[in-house]
């Protein structure tokens, strides 16, 4: 019997990333930027609220995860390590503040990326 080969992860060149991001709208570019910068789970990114963004201290406090099944609901993060404070790059701060100024959902309780539905 032969062992199954594991596929190596897809690695994009900087040019491929730039071209891919160029076709996205600002909201989706920011989502990709945030996901790449933080490396959090999809549900944790979906549950991020403005109150979790510390623009003065340049950090993110990931406290919840959004579970999409069965109508969707919030739950605690999967692991204790997931709930730690994550750093915010100044460029990410600027992009998030721009997004907040454009968003109809900008109060501290609102999600950073509310559902478009």
Coordinates of N, CA and C in Angstrom, one line a residue:
X1 N 0.8 -1.2 0.0 CA 0.0 0.0 0.0 C 0.9 1.2 0.0
X2 N 0.5 2.2 -0.8 CA 1.2 3.4 -0.8 C 0.6 4.5 0.1
X3 N 1.4 5.2 0.8 CA 0.9 6.3 1.7 C 0.3 7.4 0.8
X4 N -0.7 8.0 1.3 CA -1.3 9.1 0.6 C -0.4 10.3 0.8
X5 N -0.3 11.0 -0.3 CA 0.5 12.2 -0.3 C -0.3 13.4 0.2
X6 N 0.3 14.1 1.1 CA -0.4 15.3 1.6 C -0.1 16.4 0.5
X7 N -1.1 17.2 0.2 CA -0.9 18.3 -0.7 C -0.3 19.4 0.1
X8 N 0.7 20.0 -0.5 CA 1.4 21.2 0.1 C 0.4 22.4 0.0
X9 N 0.5 23.3 1.0 CA -0.4 24.4 1.0 C -0.1 25.3 -0.2
X10 N -1.2 25.9 -0.7 CA -1.0 26.8 -1.8 C -0.3 28.1 -1.3
X11 N 0.7 28.5 -2.0 CA 1.4 29.7 -1.6 C 1.3 30.6 -2.8
X12 N 0.8 31.8 -2.5 CA 0.6 32.8 -3.6 C 1.8 33.8 -3.6
X13 N 2.1 34.2 -4.7 CA 3.2 35.2 -4.9 C 2.6 36.6 -4.5
X14 N 3.4 37.6 -4.1 CA 2.9 38.9 -3.8 C 2.0 39.5 -4.9
X15 N 2.5 39.2 -6.2 CA 1.7 39.7 -7.3 C 0.4 39.0 -7.4
X16 N 0.3 37.7 -7.2 CA -1.0 37.0 -7.2 C -2.0 37.6 -6.1
X17 N -1.4 37.9 -5.0 CA -2.2 38.4 -3.9 C -2.7 39.8 -4.3
X18 N -1.8 40.6 -4.8 CA -2.2 42.0 -5.3 C -3.3 41.9 -6.3
X19 N -3.2 41.1 -7.3 CA -4.2 40.9 -8.3 C -5.5 40.4 -7.8
X20 N -5.5 39.5 -6.9 CA -6.7 39.0 -6.2 C -7.4 40.0 -5.4
X21 N -6.7 40.8 -4.7 CA -7.3 41.8 -3.8 C -7.8 42.9 -4.7
X22 N -7.2 43.2 -5.8 CA -7.7 44.3 -6.7 C -9.1 44.1 -7.2
X23 N -9.6 42.9 -7.3 CA -10.9 42.6 -7.8 C -12.0 42.7 -6.7
X24 N -11.5 42.8 -5.4 CA -12.5 42.8 -4.3 C -12.9 44.3 -4.0
X25 N -14.1 44.4 -3.4 CA -14.5 45.7 -2.9 C -13.7 46.0 -1.6
X26 N -13.7 47.2 -1.1 CA -13.0 47.6 0.1 C -13.3 46.7 1.3
X27 N -14.6 46.5 1.6 CA -15.0 45.6 2.7 C -14.3 44.3 2.6
X28 N -14.3 43.6 1.5 CA -13.7 42.3 1.3 C -12.2 42.3 1.3
X29 N -11.6 43.4 0.8 CA -10.2 43.6 0.9 C -9.8 43.6 2.4
X30 N -10.5 44.4 3.2 CA -10.3 44.5 4.6 C -10.4 43.2 5.3
X31 N -11.5 42.5 5.0 CA -11.7 41.1 5.6 C -10.5 40.2 5.3
X32 N -10.0 40.2 4.1 CA -8.8 39.4 3.7 C -7.6 39.9 4.5
X33 N -7.4 41.2 4.6 CA -6.3 41.8 5.3 C -6.3 41.4 6.8
X34 N -7.5 41.5 7.4 CA -7.6 41.2 8.8 C -7.4 39.7 9.0
X35 N -8.0 38.9 8.2 CA -7.8 37.4 8.3 C -6.3 37.1 8.2
X36 N -5.7 37.6 7.3 CA -4.2 37.3 7.1 C -3.4 37.8 8.2
X37 N -3.7 39.0 8.7 CA -2.9 39.6 9.8 C -3.1 38.9 11.2
X38 N -4.4 38.5 11.4 CA -4.7 37.9 12.7 C -4.6 36.4 12.8
X39 N -4.9 35.8 11.7 CA -4.9 34.3 11.6 C -6.0 33.7 12.5
X40 N -7.1 34.4 12.7 CA -8.1 33.8 13.6 C -9.1 32.9 12.8
X41 N -9.9 32.2 13.5 CA -10.9 31.3 12.9 C -12.0 32.2 12.2
X42 N -12.6 31.6 11.2 CA -13.7 32.3 10.5 C -14.8 32.8 11.4
X43 N -15.2 32.0 12.4 CA -16.2 32.4 13.3 C -15.8 33.5 14.2
X44 N -14.5 33.5 14.6 CA -14.0 34.6 15.4 C -13.9 35.9 14.7
X45 N -13.6 35.9 13.4 CA -13.6 37.1 12.6 C -15.1 37.6 12.4
X46 N -16.0 36.7 12.2 CA -17.4 37.0 12.1 C -18.0 37.6 13.3
X47 N -17.5 37.3 14.5 CA -18.0 37.8 15.8 C -17.3 39.0 16.2
X48 N -16.4 39.5 15.5 CA -15.6 40.7 15.9 C -16.5 41.9 15.9
X49 N -16.6 42.6 17.1 CA -17.4 43.9 17.2 C -16.4 45.0 17.3
X50 N -17.0 46.2 17.1 CA -16.1 47.4 17.2 C -15.5 47.5 18.6
X51 N -16.3 47.1 19.6 CA -15.8 47.2 21.0 C -14.5 46.3 21.2
X52 N -14.3 45.3 20.4 CA -13.2 44.5 20.5 C -11.9 45.0 19.9
X53 N -12.1 46.2 19.2 CA -10.9 46.9 18.5 C -10.4 48.0 19.4
X54 N -9.2 47.9 19.9 CA -8.6 48.9 20.7 C -7.7 49.7 19.9
X55 N -8.2 50.8 19.3 CA -7.5 51.7 18.4 C -6.4 52.5 19.1
X56 N -6.6 52.8 20.4 CA -5.5 53.5 21.1 C -4.4 52.5 21.5
X57 N -4.7 51.4 22.0 CA -3.7 50.4 22.4 C -3.2 49.5 21.3
X58 N -3.8 49.7 20.1 CA -3.4 48.9 18.9 C -3.5 47.4 19.1
X59 N -4.7 46.9 19.5 CA -5.0 45.5 19.7 C -6.4 45.1 19.5
X60 N -6.6 43.8 19.4 CA -7.9 43.2 19.2 C -8.1 42.2 20.4
X61 N -9.3 42.2 20.9 CA -9.7 41.3 22.0 C -10.7 40.3 21.4
X62 N -10.3 39.2 21.0 CA -11.2 38.2 20.4 C -11.9 37.4 21.5
X63 N -13.1 37.6 21.8 CA -13.8 37.0 22.9 C -14.9 35.9 22.5
X64 N -15.4 36.0 21.3 CA -16.5 35.2 20.8 C -16.2 34.6 19.5
X65 N -17.0 33.6 19.1 CA -17.0 33.1 17.8 C -18.4 33.0 17.3
X66 N -18.6 33.2 16.1 CA -20.0 33.2 15.5 C -20.2 31.8 14.9
X67 N -21.2 31.1 15.3 CA -21.6 29.8 14.8 C -22.7 30.0 13.8
X68 N -22.5 29.7 12.5 CA -23.5 30.0 11.5 C -24.6 29.0 11.4
X69 N -24.5 27.8 11.8 CA -25.5 26.8 11.7 C -26.7 27.0 12.6
X70 N -27.8 26.4 12.2 CA -29.0 26.5 13.0 C -29.4 28.0 13.4
X71 N -29.4 28.8 12.4 CA -29.8 30.2 12.6 C -28.7 31.1 13.0
X72 N -27.6 30.6 13.5 CA -26.5 31.5 13.9 C -26.6 31.9 15.3
X73 N -25.5 31.8 16.1 CA -25.4 32.3 17.4 C -24.0 32.5 17.9
X74 N -23.8 33.3 18.9 CA -22.4 33.5 19.4 C -22.1 32.5 20.5
X75 N -20.8 32.1 20.5 CA -20.4 31.2 21.6 C -19.0 31.7 22.0
X76 N -18.5 31.1 23.1 CA -17.1 31.5 23.5 C -16.1 31.0 22.5
X77 N -14.9 31.5 22.5 CA -13.9 31.1 21.6 C -13.6 29.6 21.8
X78 N -13.0 29.0 20.8 CA -12.8 27.5 20.9 C -11.7 27.1 21.9
X79 N -10.7 28.0 22.0 CA -9.7 27.7 23.0 C -9.4 28.9 23.8
X80 N -8.7 28.8 25.0 CA -8.3 29.9 25.8 C -7.3 30.8 25.0
X81 N -6.5 30.1 24.3 CA -5.4 30.9 23.5 C -6.1 31.8 22.5
X82 N -7.3 31.4 22.0 CA -8.0 32.2 21.0 C -8.4 33.5 21.6
X83 N -8.7 33.6 22.9 CA -9.2 34.8 23.5 C -8.1 35.8 23.9
X84 N -6.9 35.5 23.5 CA -5.8 36.5 23.9 C -5.9 37.7 23.1
X85 N -5.2 38.8 23.6 CA -5.1 40.0 22.9 C -4.2 39.9 21.7
X86 N -4.7 40.4 20.6 CA -3.9 40.3 19.3 C -3.4 41.7 18.9
X87 N -2.2 41.8 18.4 CA -1.8 43.1 18.0 C -2.4 43.7 16.7
X88 N -2.5 45.0 16.6 CA -3.1 45.7 15.5 C -2.0 46.5 14.8
X89 N -1.7 46.2 13.5 CA -0.8 47.0 12.8 C -1.4 48.4 12.5
X90 N -0.6 49.4 12.5 CA -1.1 50.8 12.3 C -1.8 50.9 10.9
X91 N -1.4 50.2 9.9 CA -2.1 50.2 8.6 C -3.4 49.6 8.7
X92 N -3.6 48.6 9.5 CA -4.8 47.9 9.7 C -5.8 48.8 10.5
X93 N -5.2 49.5 11.5 CA -6.0 50.5 12.3 C -6.6 51.6 11.3
X94 N -5.8 52.1 10.4 CA -6.2 53.1 9.5 C -7.3 52.6 8.6
X95 N -7.2 51.4 8.1 CA -8.2 50.8 7.2 C -9.5 50.5 8.0
X96 N -9.4 50.0 9.2 CA -10.6 49.8 10.0 C -11.3 51.1 10.3
X97 N -10.6 52.1 10.7 CA -11.2 53.4 11.0 C -11.9 53.9 9.7
X98 N -11.3 53.7 8.6 CA -12.0 54.2 7.3 C -13.2 53.4 7.1
X99 N -13.2 52.0 7.3 CA -14.3 51.2 7.1 C -15.4 51.6 8.1
X100 N -15.0 51.9 9.4 CA -16.0 52.3 10.4 C -16.7 53.6 10.0
X101 N -16.0 54.5 9.4 CA -16.6 55.8 8.9 C -17.6 55.6 7.8
X102 N -17.4 54.5 7.0 CA -18.3 54.2 5.9 C -19.5 53.3 6.3
X103 N -19.3 52.6 7.4 CA -20.3 51.6 7.8 C -21.6 52.3 8.4
X104 N -22.7 51.7 8.1 CA -24.0 52.1 8.7 C -24.1 51.5 10.1
X105 N -23.2 50.6 10.4 CA -23.2 49.9 11.7 C -21.9 50.2 12.4
X106 N -21.8 51.3 13.1 CA -20.5 51.8 13.6 C -20.5 52.0 15.2
X107 N -21.6 51.5 15.8 CA -21.6 51.6 17.3 C -20.8 50.5 17.9
X108 N -20.4 50.7 19.1 CA -19.5 49.7 19.8 C -20.1 48.3 19.8
X109 N -21.4 48.2 19.8 CA -22.0 46.9 19.9 C -22.1 46.2 18.5
X110 N -22.0 46.9 17.5 CA -22.2 46.4 16.1 C -21.0 45.5 15.7
X111 N -21.3 44.5 14.9 CA -20.2 43.7 14.3 C -19.4 44.6 13.3
X112 N -18.1 44.3 13.2 CA -17.2 45.0 12.3 C -17.7 44.7 10.9
X113 N -18.0 43.4 10.6 CA -18.5 43.0 9.3 C -19.8 42.3 9.4
X114 N -20.9 43.2 9.6 CA -22.2 42.6 9.7 C -22.6 41.9 8.4
X115 N -23.6 41.0 8.5 CA -24.1 40.3 7.3 C -24.7 41.3 6.3
X116 N -24.4 41.1 5.1 CA -25.0 41.9 4.1 C -26.4 41.5 3.7
X117 N -26.9 40.4 4.3 CA -28.3 39.9 4.1 C -29.2 40.7 5.0

